[in-house]
Short mmCIF file of C-alpha atoms in Angstrom, two decimals:
data_model
loop_
_atom_site.label_atom_id
_atom_site.label_comp_id
_atom_site.label_asym_id
_atom_site.label_seq_id
_atom_site.Cartn_x
_atom_site.Cartn_y
_atom_site.Cartn_z
CA MET M 1446 -1.60 -14.66 0.25
CA THR M 1447 0.11 -17.38 1.84
CA ASP M 1448 3.38 -15.58 2.76
CA THR M 1449 2.01 -12.49 4.34
CA ASP M 1450 4.18 -10.55 6.52
CA PRO M 1451 2.86 -11.04 10.23
CA SER M 1452 3.19 -7.35 10.89
CA SER M 1453 1.30 -6.28 7.74
CA LEU M 1454 -1.32 -8.86 8.64
CA ALA M 1455 -1.51 -7.56 12.32
CA GLN M 1456 -1.98 -4.13 10.90
CA ALA M 1457 -4.69 -5.17 8.39
CA MET M 1458 -6.58 -6.85 11.16
CA ARG M 1459 -6.46 -3.58 13.22
CA LEU M 1460 -7.54 -1.73 10.46
CA ILE M 1461 -10.51 -4.23 9.84
CA ASP M 1462 -11.58 -3.60 13.47
CA GLU M 1463 -11.48 0.01 12.79
CA LEU M 1464 -13.51 -0.17 9.92
CA GLU M 1465 -15.97 -2.41 11.68
CA THR M 1466 -16.31 0.10 14.64
CA MET M 1467 -17.06 2.94 11.94
CA ALA M 1468 -19.81 0.75 10.20
CA ASP M 1469 -21.35 0.13 13.57
CA ARG M 1470 -21.24 3.81 14.27
CA LEU M 1471 -22.96 4.57 10.93
CA VAL M 1472 -25.71 1.92 11.53
CA ALA M 1473 -26.32 3.22 14.81
CA GLU M 1474 -26.45 6.97 13.59
CA LEU M 1475 -28.73 6.07 10.73
CA GLU M 1476 -31.22 4.31 13.29
CA ARG M 1477 -31.29 6.86 15.91
CA THR M 1478 -30.69 10.34 14.27
CA PRO M 1479 -33.68 11.82 11.88
CA ALA M 1480 -32.20 13.19 8.65
CA SER M 1481 -33.51 14.02 5.30
CA ARG M 1482 -33.65 11.51 2.38
CA MET M 1483 -30.33 13.33 0.88
CA GLU M 1484 -28.40 12.88 4.41
CA ASN M 1485 -29.83 9.43 4.76
CA ALA M 1486 -28.43 8.68 1.18
CA SER M 1487 -25.31 10.01 1.74
CA ARG M 1488 -24.73 8.05 5.22
CA ARG M 1489 -25.80 4.75 3.32
CA ARG M 1490 -23.02 5.29 0.52
CA ASP M 1491 -20.55 6.09 3.44
CA LEU M 1492 -21.68 2.67 4.89
CA HIS M 1493 -21.77 0.89 1.84
CA GLU M 1494 -18.04 2.18 1.24
CA VAL M 1495 -16.83 1.11 4.66
CA ARG M 1496 -18.28 -2.41 4.12
CA HIS M 1497 -16.60 -2.47 0.76
CA GLN M 1498 -13.29 -1.71 2.36
CA ILE M 1499 -13.82 -4.34 5.05
CA ARG M 1500 -14.38 -7.12 2.61
CA ALA M 1501 -11.56 -6.01 0.39
CA LEU M 1502 -9.17 -6.23 3.08
CA GLN M 1503 -10.52 -9.47 4.60
CA ARG M 1504 -10.19 -10.86 0.98
CA ALA M 1505 -6.55 -9.83 0.86
CA TYR M 1506 -5.71 -10.70 4.37
CA PRO M 1507 -7.66 -13.54 5.22
CA GLY M 1508 -7.20 -14.12 9.20
#
């Protein structure tokens, strides 16, 4: 998008930052907290979804 509204771009950048923070927390939780296979699988799915959303926003709003 070449003519993206500056406020939309700023909002997208803030959301990307928040999602990246969430992804970092999920990774830290996976690394430090013992969990069952099922819990780990659920956490990994959550992490995959967060990373997918980050990539989608980065494609839509290259900054």
